PDB file of C-alpha atoms in Angstrom:
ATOM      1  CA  UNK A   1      29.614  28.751 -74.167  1.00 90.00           C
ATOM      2  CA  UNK A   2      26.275  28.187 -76.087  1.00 92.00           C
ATOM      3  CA  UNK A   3      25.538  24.474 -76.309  1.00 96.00           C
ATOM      4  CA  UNK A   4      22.580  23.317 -77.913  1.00 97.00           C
ATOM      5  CA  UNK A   5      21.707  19.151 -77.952  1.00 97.00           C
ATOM      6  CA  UNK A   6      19.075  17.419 -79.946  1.00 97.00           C
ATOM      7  CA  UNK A   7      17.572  14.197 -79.233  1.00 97.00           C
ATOM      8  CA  UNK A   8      14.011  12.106 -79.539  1.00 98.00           C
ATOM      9  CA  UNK A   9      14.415  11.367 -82.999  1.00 98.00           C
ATOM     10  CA  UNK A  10      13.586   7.704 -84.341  1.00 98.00           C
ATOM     11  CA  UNK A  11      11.594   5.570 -86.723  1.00 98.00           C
ATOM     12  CA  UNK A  12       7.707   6.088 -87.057  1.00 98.00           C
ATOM     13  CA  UNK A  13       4.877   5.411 -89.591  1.00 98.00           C
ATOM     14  CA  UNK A  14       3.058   8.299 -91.243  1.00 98.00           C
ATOM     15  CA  UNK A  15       0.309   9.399 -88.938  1.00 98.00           C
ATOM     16  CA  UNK A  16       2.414   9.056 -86.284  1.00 98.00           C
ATOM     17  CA  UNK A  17       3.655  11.594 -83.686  1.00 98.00           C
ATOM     18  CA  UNK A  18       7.344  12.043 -82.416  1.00 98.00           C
ATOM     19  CA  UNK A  19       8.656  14.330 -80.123  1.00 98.00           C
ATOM     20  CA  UNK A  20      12.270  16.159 -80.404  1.00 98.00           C
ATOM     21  CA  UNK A  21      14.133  17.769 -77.264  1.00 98.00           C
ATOM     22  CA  UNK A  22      16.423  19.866 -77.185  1.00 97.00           C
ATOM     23  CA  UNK A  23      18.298  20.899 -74.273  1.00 97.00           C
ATOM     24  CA  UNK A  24      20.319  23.905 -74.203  1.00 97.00           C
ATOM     25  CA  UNK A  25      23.233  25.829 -72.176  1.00 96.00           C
ATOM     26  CA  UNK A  26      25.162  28.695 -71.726  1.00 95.00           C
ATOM     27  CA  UNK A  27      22.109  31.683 -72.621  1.00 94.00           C
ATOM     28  CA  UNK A  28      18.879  31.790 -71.225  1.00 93.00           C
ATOM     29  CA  UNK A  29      16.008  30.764 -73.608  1.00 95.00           C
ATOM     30  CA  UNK A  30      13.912  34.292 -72.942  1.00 94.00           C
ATOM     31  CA  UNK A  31      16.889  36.123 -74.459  1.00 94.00           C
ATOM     32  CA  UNK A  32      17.243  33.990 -77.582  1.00 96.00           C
ATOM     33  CA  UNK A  33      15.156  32.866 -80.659  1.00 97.00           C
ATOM     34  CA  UNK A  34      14.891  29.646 -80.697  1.00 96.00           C
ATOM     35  CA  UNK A  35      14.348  26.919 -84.059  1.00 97.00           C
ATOM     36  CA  UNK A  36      14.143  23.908 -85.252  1.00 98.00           C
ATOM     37  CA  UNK A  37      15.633  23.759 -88.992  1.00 98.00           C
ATOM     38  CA  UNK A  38      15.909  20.146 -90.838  1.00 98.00           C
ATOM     39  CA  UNK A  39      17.792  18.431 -93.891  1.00 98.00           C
ATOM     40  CA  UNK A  40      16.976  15.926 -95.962  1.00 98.00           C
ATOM     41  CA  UNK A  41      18.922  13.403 -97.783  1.00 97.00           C
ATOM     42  CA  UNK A  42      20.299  15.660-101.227  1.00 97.00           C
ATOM     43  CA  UNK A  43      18.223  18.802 -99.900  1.00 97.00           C
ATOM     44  CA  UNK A  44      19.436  22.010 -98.625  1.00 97.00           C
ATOM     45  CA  UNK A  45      18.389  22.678 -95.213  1.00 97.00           C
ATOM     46  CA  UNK A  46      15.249  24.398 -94.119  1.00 97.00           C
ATOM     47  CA  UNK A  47      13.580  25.968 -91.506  1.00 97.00           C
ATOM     48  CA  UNK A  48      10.433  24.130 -89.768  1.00 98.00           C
ATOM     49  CA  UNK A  49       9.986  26.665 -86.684  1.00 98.00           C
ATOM     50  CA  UNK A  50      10.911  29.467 -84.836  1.00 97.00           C
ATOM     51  CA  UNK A  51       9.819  30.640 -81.131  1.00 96.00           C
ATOM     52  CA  UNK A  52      10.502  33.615 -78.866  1.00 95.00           C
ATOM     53  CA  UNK A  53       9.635  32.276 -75.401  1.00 94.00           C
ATOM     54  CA  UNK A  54       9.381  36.230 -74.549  1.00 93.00           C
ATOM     55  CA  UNK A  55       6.379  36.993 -76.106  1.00 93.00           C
ATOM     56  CA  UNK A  56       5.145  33.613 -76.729  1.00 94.00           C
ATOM     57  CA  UNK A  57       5.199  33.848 -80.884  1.00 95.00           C
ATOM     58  CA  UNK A  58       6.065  31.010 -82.924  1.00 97.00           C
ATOM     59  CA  UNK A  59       6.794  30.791 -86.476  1.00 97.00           C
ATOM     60  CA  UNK A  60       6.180  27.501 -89.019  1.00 97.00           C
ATOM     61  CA  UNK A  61       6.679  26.285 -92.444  1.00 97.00           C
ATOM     62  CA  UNK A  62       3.761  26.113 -94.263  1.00 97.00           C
ATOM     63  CA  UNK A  63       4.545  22.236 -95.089  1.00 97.00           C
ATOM     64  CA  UNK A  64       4.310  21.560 -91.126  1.00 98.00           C
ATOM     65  CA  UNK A  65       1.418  24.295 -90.111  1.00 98.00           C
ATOM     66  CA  UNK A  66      -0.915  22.582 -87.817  1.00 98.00           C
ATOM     67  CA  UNK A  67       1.083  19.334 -87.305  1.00 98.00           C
ATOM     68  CA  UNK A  68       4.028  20.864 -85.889  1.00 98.00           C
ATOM     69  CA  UNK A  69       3.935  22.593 -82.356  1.00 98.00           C
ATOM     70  CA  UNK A  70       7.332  24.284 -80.955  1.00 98.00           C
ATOM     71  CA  UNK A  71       7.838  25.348 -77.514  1.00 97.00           C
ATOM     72  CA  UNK A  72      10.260  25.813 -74.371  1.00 96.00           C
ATOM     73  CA  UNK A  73      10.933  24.653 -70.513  1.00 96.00           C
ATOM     74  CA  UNK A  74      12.784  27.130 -69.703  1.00 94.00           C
ATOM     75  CA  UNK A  75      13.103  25.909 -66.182  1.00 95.00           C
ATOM     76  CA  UNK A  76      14.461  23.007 -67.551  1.00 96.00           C
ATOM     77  CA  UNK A  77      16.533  24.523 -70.467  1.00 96.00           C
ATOM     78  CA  UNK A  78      14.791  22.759 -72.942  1.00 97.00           C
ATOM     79  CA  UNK A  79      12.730  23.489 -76.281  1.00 96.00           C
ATOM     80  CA  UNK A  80      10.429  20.628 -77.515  1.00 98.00           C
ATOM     81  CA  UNK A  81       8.794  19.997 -81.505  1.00 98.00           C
ATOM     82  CA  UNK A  82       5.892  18.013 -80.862  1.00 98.00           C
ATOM     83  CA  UNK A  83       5.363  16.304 -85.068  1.00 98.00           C
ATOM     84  CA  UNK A  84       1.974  14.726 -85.019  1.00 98.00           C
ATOM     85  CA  UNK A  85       0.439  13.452 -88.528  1.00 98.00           C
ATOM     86  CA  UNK A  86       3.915  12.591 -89.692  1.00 98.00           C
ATOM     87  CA  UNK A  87       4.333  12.304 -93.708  1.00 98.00           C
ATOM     88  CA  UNK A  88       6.875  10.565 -95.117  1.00 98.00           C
ATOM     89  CA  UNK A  89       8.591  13.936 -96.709  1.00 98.00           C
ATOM     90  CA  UNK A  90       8.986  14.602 -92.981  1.00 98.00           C
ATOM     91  CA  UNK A  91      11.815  12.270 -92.886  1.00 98.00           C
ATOM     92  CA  UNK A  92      15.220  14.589 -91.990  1.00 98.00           C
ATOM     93  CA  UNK A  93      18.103  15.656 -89.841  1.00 98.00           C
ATOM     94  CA  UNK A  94      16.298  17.730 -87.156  1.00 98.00           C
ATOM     95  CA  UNK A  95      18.649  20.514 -85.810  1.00 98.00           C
ATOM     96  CA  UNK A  96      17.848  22.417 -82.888  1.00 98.00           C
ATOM     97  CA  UNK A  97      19.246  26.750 -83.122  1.00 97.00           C
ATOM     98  CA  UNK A  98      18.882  29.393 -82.164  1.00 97.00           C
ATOM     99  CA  UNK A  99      20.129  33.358 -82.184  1.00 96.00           C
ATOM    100  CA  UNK A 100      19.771  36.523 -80.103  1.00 95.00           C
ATOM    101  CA  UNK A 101      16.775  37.943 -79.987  1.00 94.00           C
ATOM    102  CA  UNK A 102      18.351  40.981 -80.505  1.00 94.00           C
ATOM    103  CA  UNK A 103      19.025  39.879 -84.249  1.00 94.00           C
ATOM    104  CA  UNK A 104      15.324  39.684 -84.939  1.00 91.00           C
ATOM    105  CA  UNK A 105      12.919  37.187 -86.732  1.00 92.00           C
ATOM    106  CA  UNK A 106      14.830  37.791 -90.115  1.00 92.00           C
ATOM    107  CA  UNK A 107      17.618  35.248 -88.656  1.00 93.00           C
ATOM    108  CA  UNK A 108      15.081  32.836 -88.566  1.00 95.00           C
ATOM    109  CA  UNK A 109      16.571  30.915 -91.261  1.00 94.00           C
ATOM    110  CA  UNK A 110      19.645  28.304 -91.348  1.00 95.00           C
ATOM    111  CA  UNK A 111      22.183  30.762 -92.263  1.00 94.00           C
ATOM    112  CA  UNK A 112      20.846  33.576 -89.895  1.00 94.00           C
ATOM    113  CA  UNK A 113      21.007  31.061 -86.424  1.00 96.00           C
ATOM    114  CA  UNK A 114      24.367  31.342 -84.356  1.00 94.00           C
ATOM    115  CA  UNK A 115      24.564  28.151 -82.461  1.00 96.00           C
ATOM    116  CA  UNK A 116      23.206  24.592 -83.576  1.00 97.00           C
ATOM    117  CA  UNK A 117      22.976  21.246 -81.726  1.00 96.00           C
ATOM    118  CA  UNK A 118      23.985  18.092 -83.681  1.00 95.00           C
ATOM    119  CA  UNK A 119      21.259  16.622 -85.508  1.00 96.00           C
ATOM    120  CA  UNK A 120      18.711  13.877 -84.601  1.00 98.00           C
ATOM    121  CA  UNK A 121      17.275  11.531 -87.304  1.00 98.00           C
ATOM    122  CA  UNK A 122      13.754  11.068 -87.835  1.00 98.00           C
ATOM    123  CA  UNK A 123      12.304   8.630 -90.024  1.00 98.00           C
ATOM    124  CA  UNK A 124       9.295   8.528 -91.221  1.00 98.00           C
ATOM    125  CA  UNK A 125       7.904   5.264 -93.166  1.00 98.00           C
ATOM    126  CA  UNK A 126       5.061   4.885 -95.875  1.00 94.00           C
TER     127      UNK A 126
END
C-alpha cells in the first residue's frame, strides 16, 4: 500500500527558506518518480518538481528554478523540497506524489501522479 506523508510546512517571510518532508511507504523511491505539486487558494494545482532518484534528474517550474531544490533519503524513505528566497506567490498546499517510473516523465503533472500525501500549508508573508 503506497503511502505518501507531507510535513514541514509553516509561516515564513519572503526571503525566507522552508523545508518540506515527505516520507513515504509501500515502493521503493529508485523505482518511482517522485514530485512535489502545490495549490493555491482559487488556483488549479501545479507542478513545482519532479525527481528520479535513479538517474539523479530533477525537473522544476520555471517560477521556482534556482530557489527550489528536490531530492530523496532513500535510506530513510524520504524526499525533501528545500524553498529558499520564498515569494509571497509561493504561498500553497504542498503535496508530495509520485508514479512509476515506468510511466515516464510525461506523468509528471497532477493528473499523471498515482499516489499523493495530504497536503502541508506553507505561508509565505509580504
Amino acid at each position: 500500500d503506497v503511502q505518501l506523508q507531507a510535513s514541514g510546512g509553516g509561516l515564513v517571510q519572503a526571503g525566507g527558506s522552508l523545508t518540506l518532508s515527505c516520507v513515504v511507504s509501500g515502493f521503493t523511491i529508485d523505482d518511482y518518480i517522485i514530485g512535489w505539486f502545490r495549490q493555491a487558494a482559487g488556483k488549479e494545482r501545479e507542478g513545482v518538481s519532479c525527481f528520479s532518484s535513479s538517474t539523479s534528474t530533477a525537473v522544476y517550474a520555471y517560477s521556482v528554478k534556482g530557489r527550489f531544490t528536490i531530492s530523496s533519503d532513500n535510506a530513510k524513505n524520504t524526499m525533501y523540497l528545500q524553498m529558499n528566497s520564498l515569494k509571497p506567490e509561493d504561498t500553497a498546499v504542498y503535496y508530495c506524489a509520485a508514479v512509476s517510473r515506468d510511466r515516464g516523465w510525461d506523468s509528471c503533472i497532477p493528473h499523471g501522479m498515482d499516489s499523493w500525501g495530504k497536503g502541508t500549508l506553507v505561508t509565505v508573508s509580504s
